[in-house]
Tab-separated table of C-alpha atoms in Angstrom:
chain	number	residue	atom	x	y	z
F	1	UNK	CA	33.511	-12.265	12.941
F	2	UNK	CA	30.345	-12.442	15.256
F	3	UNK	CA	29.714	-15.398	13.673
F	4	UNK	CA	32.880	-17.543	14.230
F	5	UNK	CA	31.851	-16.930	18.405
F	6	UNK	CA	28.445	-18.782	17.282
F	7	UNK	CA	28.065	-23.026	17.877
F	8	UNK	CA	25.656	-22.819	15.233
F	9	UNK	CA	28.155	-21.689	12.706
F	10	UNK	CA	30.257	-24.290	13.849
F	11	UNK	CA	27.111	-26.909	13.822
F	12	UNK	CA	26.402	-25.769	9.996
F	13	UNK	CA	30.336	-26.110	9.309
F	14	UNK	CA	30.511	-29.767	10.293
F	15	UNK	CA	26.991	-30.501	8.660
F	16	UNK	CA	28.030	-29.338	5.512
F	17	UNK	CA	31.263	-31.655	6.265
F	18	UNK	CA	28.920	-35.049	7.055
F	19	UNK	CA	26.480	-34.160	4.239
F	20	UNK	CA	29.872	-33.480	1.535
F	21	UNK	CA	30.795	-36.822	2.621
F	22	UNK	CA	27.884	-38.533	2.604
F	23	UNK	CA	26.923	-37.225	-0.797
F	24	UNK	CA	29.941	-38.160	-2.585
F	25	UNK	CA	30.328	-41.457	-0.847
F	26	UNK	CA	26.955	-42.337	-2.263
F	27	UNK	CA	26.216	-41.030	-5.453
F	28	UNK	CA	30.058	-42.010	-6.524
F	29	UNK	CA	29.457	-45.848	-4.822
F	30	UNK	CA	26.236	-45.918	-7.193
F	31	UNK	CA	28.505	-44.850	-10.667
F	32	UNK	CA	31.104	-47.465	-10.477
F	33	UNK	CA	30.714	-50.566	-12.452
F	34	UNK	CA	30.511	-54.067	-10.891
F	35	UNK	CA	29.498	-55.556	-13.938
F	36	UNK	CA	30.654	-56.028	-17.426
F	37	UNK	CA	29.080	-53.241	-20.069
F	38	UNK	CA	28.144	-49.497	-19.354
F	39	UNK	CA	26.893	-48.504	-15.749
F	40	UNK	CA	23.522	-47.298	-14.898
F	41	UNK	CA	22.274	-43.729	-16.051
F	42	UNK	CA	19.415	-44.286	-14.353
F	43	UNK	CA	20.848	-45.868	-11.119
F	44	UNK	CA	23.769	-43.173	-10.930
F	45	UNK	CA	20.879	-40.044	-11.333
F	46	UNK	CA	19.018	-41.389	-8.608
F	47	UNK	CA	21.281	-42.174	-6.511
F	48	UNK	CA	22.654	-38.343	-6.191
F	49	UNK	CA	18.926	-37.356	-6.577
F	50	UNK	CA	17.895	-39.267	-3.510
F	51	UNK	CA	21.499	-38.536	-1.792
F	52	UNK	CA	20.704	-34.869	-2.109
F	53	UNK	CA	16.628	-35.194	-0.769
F	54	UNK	CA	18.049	-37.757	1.735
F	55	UNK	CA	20.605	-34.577	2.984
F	56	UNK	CA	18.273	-31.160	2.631
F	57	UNK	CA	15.144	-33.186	4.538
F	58	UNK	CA	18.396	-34.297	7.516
F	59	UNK	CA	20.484	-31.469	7.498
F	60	UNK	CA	18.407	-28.219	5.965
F	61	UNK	CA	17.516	-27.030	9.683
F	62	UNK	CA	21.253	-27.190	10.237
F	63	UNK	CA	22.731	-26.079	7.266
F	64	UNK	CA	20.821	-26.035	4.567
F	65	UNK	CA	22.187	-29.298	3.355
F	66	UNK	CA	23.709	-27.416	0.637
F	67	UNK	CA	26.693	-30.172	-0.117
F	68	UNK	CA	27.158	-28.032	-2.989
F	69	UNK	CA	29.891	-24.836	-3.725
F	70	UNK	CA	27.100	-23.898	-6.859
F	71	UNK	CA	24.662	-23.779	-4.284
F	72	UNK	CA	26.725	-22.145	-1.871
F	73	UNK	CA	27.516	-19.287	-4.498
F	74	UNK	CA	23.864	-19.409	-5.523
F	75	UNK	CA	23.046	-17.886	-2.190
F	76	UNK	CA	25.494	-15.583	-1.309
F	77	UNK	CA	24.771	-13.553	-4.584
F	78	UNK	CA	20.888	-14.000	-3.392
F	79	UNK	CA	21.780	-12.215	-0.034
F	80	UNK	CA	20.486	-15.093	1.684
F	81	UNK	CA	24.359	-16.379	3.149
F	82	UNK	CA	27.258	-14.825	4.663
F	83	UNK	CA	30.510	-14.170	3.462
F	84	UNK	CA	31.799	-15.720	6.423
F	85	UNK	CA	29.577	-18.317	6.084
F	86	UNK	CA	30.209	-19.404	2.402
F	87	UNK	CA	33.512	-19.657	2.413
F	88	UNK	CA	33.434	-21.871	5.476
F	89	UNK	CA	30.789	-24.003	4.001
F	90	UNK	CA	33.178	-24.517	1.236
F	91	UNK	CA	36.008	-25.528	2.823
F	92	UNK	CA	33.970	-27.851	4.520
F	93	UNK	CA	32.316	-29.224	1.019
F	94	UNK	CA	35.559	-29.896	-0.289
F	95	UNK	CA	37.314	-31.713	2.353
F	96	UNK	CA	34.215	-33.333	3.279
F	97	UNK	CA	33.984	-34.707	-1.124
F	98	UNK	CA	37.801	-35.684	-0.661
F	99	UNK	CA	37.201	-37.949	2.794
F	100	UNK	CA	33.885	-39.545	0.944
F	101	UNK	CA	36.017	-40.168	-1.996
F	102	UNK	CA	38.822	-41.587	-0.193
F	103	UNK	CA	36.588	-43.894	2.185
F	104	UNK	CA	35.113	-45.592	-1.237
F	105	UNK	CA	38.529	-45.567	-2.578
F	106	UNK	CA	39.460	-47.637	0.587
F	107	UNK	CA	36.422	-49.662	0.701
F	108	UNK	CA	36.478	-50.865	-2.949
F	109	UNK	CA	38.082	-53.865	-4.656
F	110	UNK	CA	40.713	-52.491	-6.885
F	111	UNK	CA	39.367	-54.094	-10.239
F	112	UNK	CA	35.985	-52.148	-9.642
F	113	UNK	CA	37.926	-48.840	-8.230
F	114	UNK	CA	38.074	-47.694	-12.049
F	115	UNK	CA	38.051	-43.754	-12.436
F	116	UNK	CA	36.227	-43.521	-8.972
F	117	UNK	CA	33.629	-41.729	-10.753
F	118	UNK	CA	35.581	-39.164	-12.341
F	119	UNK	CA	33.637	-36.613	-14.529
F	120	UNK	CA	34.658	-36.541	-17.700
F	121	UNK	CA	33.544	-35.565	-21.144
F	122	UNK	CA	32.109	-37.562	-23.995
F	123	UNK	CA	34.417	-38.222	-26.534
F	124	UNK	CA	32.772	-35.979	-29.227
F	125	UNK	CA	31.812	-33.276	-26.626
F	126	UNK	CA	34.753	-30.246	-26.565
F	127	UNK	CA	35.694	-28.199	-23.201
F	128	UNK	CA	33.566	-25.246	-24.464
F	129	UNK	CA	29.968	-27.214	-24.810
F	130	UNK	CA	30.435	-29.593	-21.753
F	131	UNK	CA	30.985	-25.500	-20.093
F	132	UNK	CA	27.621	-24.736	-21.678
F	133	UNK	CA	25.779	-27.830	-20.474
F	134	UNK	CA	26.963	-28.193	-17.182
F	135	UNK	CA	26.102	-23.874	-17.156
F	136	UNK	CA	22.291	-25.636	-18.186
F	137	UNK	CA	22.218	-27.981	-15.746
F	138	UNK	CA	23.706	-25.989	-12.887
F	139	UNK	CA	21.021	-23.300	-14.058
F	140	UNK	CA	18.156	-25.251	-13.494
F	141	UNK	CA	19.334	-26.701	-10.861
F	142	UNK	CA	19.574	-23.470	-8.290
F	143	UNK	CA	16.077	-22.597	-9.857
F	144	UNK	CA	14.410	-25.443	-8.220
F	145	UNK	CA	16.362	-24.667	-4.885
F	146	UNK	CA	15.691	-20.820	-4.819
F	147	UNK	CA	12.320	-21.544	-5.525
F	148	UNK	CA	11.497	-24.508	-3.067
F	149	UNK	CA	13.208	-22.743	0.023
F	150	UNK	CA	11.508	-19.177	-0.524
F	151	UNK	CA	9.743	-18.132	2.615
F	152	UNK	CA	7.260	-15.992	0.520
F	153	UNK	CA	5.832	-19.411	-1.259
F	154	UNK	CA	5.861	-21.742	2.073
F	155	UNK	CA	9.483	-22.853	1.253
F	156	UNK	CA	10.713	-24.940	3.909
F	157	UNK	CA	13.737	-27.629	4.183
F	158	UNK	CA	11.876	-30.173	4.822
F	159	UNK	CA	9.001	-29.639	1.587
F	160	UNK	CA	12.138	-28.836	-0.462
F	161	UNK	CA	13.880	-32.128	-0.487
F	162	UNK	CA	11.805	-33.799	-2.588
F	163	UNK	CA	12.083	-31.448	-5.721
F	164	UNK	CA	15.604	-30.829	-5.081
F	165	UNK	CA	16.101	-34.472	-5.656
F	166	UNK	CA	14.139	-34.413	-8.547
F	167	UNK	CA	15.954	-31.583	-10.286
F	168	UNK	CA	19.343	-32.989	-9.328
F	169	UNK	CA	18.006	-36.082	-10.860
F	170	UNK	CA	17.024	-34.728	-13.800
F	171	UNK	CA	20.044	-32.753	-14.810
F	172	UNK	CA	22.059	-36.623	-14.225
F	173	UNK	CA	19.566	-38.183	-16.301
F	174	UNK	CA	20.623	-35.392	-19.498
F	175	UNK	CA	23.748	-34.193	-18.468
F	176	UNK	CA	25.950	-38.214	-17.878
F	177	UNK	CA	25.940	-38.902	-21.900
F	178	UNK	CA	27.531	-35.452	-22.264
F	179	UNK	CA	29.934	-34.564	-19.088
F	180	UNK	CA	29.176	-36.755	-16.701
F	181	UNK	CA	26.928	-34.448	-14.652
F	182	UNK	CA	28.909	-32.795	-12.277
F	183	UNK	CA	27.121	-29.714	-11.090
F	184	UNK	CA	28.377	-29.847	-8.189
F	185	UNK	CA	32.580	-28.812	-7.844
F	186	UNK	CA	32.835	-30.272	-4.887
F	187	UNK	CA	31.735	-33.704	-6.304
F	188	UNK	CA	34.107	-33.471	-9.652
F	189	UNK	CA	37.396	-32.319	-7.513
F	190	UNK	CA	37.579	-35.186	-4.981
F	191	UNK	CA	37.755	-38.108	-7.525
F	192	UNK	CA	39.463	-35.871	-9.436
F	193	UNK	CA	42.497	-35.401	-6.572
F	194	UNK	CA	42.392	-39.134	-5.670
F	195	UNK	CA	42.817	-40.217	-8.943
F	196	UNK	CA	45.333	-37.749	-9.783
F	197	UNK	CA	43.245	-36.936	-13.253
F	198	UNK	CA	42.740	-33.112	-13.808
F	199	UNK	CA	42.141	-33.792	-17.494
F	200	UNK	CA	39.541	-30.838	-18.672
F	201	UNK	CA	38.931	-30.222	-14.600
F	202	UNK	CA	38.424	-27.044	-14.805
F	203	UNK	CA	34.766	-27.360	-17.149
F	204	UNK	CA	33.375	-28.405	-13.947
F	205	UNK	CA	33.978	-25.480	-11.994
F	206	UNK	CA	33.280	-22.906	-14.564
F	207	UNK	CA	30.106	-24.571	-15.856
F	208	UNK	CA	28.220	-24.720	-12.258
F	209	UNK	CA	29.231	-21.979	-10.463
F	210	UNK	CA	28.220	-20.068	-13.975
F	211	UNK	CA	25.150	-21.595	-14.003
F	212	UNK	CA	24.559	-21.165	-10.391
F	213	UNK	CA	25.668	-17.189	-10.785
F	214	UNK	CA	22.690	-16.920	-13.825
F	215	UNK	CA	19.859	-18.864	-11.788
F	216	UNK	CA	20.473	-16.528	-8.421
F	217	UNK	CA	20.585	-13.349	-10.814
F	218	UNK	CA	17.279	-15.045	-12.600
F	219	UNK	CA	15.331	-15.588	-10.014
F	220	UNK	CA	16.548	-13.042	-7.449
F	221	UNK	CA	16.505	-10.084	-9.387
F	222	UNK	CA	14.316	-11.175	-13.024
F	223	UNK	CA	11.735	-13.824	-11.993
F	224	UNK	CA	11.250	-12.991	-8.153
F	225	UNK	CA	12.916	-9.989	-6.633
F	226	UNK	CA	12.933	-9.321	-3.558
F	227	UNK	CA	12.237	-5.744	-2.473
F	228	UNK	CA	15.370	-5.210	-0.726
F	229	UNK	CA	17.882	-2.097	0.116
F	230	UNK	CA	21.164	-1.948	-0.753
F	231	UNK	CA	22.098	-2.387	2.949
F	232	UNK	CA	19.579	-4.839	3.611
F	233	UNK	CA	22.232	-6.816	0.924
F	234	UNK	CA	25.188	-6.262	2.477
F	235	UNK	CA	23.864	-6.533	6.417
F	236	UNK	CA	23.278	-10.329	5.154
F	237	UNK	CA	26.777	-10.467	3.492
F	238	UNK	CA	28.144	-9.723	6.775
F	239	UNK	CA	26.198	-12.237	8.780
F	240	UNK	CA	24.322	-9.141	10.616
F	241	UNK	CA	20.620	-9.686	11.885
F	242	UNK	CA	17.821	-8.662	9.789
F	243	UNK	CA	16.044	-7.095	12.305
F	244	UNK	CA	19.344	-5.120	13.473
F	245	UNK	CA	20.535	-4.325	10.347
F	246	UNK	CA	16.561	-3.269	9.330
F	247	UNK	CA	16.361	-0.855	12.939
F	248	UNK	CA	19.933	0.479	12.075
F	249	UNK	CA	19.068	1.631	8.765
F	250	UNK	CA	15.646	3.472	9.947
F	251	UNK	CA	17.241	5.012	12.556
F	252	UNK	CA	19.683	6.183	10.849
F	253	UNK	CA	17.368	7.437	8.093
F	254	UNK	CA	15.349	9.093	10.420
F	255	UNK	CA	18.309	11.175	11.929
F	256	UNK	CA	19.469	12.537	8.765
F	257	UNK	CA	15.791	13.280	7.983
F	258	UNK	CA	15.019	14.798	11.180
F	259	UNK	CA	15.824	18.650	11.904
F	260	UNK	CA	18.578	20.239	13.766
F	261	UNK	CA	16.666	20.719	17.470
F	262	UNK	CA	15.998	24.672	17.719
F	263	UNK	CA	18.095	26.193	20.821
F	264	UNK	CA	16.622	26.235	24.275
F	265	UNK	CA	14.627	30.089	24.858
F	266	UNK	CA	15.045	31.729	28.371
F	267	UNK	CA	11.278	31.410	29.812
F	268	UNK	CA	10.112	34.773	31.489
F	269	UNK	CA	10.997	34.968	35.332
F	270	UNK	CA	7.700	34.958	37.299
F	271	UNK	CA	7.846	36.392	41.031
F	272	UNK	CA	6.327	33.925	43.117
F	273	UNK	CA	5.093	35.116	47.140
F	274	UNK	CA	3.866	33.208	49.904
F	275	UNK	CA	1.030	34.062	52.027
F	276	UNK	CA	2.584	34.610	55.279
C-alpha cells in the first residue's frame, strides 16, 4: 500500500491512461476504411507499430508505456512490476482503450464508423487457431520487449521503442489476414464494448495474455534468467525496494546463521590502592 502514498504511482497510472488512449485512438483511426475495397494491412501495422514506438520513447520513463494488459502480465510474472502496480495499470489500459474508442466513435462520419476496428476472425479461421496465433504473436511480441528493456544488455526506454514498434508491426503484418491482430486486450475490448459485438471476444484475451505468460517464462527463466531469490521475487511483487528487500534478507540470514552470544563471565576483582 506504500505505493498508493507515491505521485509517481499515480503519474504511471494516468500515463498508462493517455498512452491507452492514444494508442487505440490511432492505430483504430488508421484500420477503418474511407475508401471502397479492403483497408490497408500495411497502413493499419504501422500505424500501431509507430503508435506503440511513438508511446515507449514518450512515456517509458513514466510508465513504461506499456498500453498493453499482455505486457502488463508479461512483467509481473518477470518480477519486474508490482501487484499493486499491475492491476492499476490495467484499469487504467482499459478505460483509457474505451475513451480512445469512443472519441473516434464521436469523431467519425457514421458511413465510415463500420466495426470501429473490431477484431475479428477470418472466416475460415476457428476460435481454437485464432487462440494459437494470437498465443504466436503475443509470444514474440513480449520477447522483443523483455529483451530491449533488460538492464544487463543496455536496455533502456528510449533504445527500446524502435524494436518494439517493429515487433508490434510485424505480428499486424501476419496476424490481420487471420484475427485481426489484437495482442493487445485492451485494444480488442474497447471496440468491442462500443460496438456492442462480443462475437468470439474472448480469443483475444486468452491468446495474448497466453502468449505473454510463455515469453516472460521463456525468457525469464529459459533464455535469460535472472539469478534471483525467492524473496527477491516477491519483495518486487509487493512494490518493496530492491535494496531494502536485498539488506532485509542478509540480515536476516545472517541472524539465523550467527550463534547464540555466550553469557557474560564475572572478571576477577582486583584490589586497587592509592599512594597516599
Amino acid at each position: 500500500m506504500r505505493e498508493l502514498r507515491s505521485s509517481a504511482f499515480w503519474r504511471a497510472v494516468l500515463a498508462e491512461f493517455l498512452g491507452s488512449l492514444l494508442y487505440t485512438l490511432l492505430g483504430l483511426g488508421a484500420s477503418l476504411r474511407w475508401v471502397p475495397g479492403p483497408p490497408s494491412v500495411l497502413g493499419a501495422a504501422l500505424a500501431f507499430g509507430l503508435a506503440q514506438a511513438t508511446l515507449v520513447q514518450t512515456l517509458g520513463h513514466v510508465s513504461g508505456g506499456l498500453v498493453n494488459p499482455a505486457i502488463t502480465l508479461a512483467l509481473v510474472m518477470a518480477s519486474q512490476l508490482s501487484l499493486l502496480r499491475a492491476l492499476g495499470y490495467l484499469l487504467a489500459q482499459l478505460l483509457g482503450a474505451l475513451a480512445g474508442a469512443g472519441v473516434l466513435y464521436g469523431v467519425t462520419p457514421a458511413p465510415v464508423r463500420g466495426t470501429l476496428g473490431l477484431s475479428a476472425l477470418h472466416p475460415g479461421v476457428g476460435p481454437g487457431q485464432g487462440t494459437v496465433v494470437e498465443l504466436l504473436l503475443t509470444a514474440q511480441f513480449i520477447l522483443c520487449v523483455l529483451a530491449s528493456v533488460d538492464e544487463r544488455h543496455d536496455g533502456r526506454p528510449g533504445s527500446a521503442a524502435l524494436p518494439v514498434g517493429f515487433s508490434l508491426a510485424l505480428g499486424h503484418l501476419f496476424g490481420i489476414h487471420y484475427t485481426g491482430a489484437g495482442m493487445n486486450p485492451a485494444r480488442s475490448f474497447a471496440p468491442a464494448v462500443i460496438t456492442r459485438n462480443f462475437t468470439n471476444h474472448w480469443v483475444y484475451w486468452a491468446g495474448p495474455l497466453l502468449g505473454a505468460a510463455l515469453g516472460a517464462v521463456l525468457y525469464e527463466f529459459a533464455l535469460c534468467p535472472r539469478p534471483r531469490s525467492l524473496a527477491e521475487r516477491l519483495a518486487a511483487l509487493k512494490g518493496e525496494a530492491p535494496a531494502a528487500a536485498a539488506v532485509a534478507a542478509v540480515t536476516a540470514a545472517a541472524a539465523a546463521a550467527e550463534p547464540p552470544p555466550e553469557p557474560p563471565t564475572a572478571e576477577p576483582l582486583e584490589l586497587k590502592t592509592q599512594g597516599l
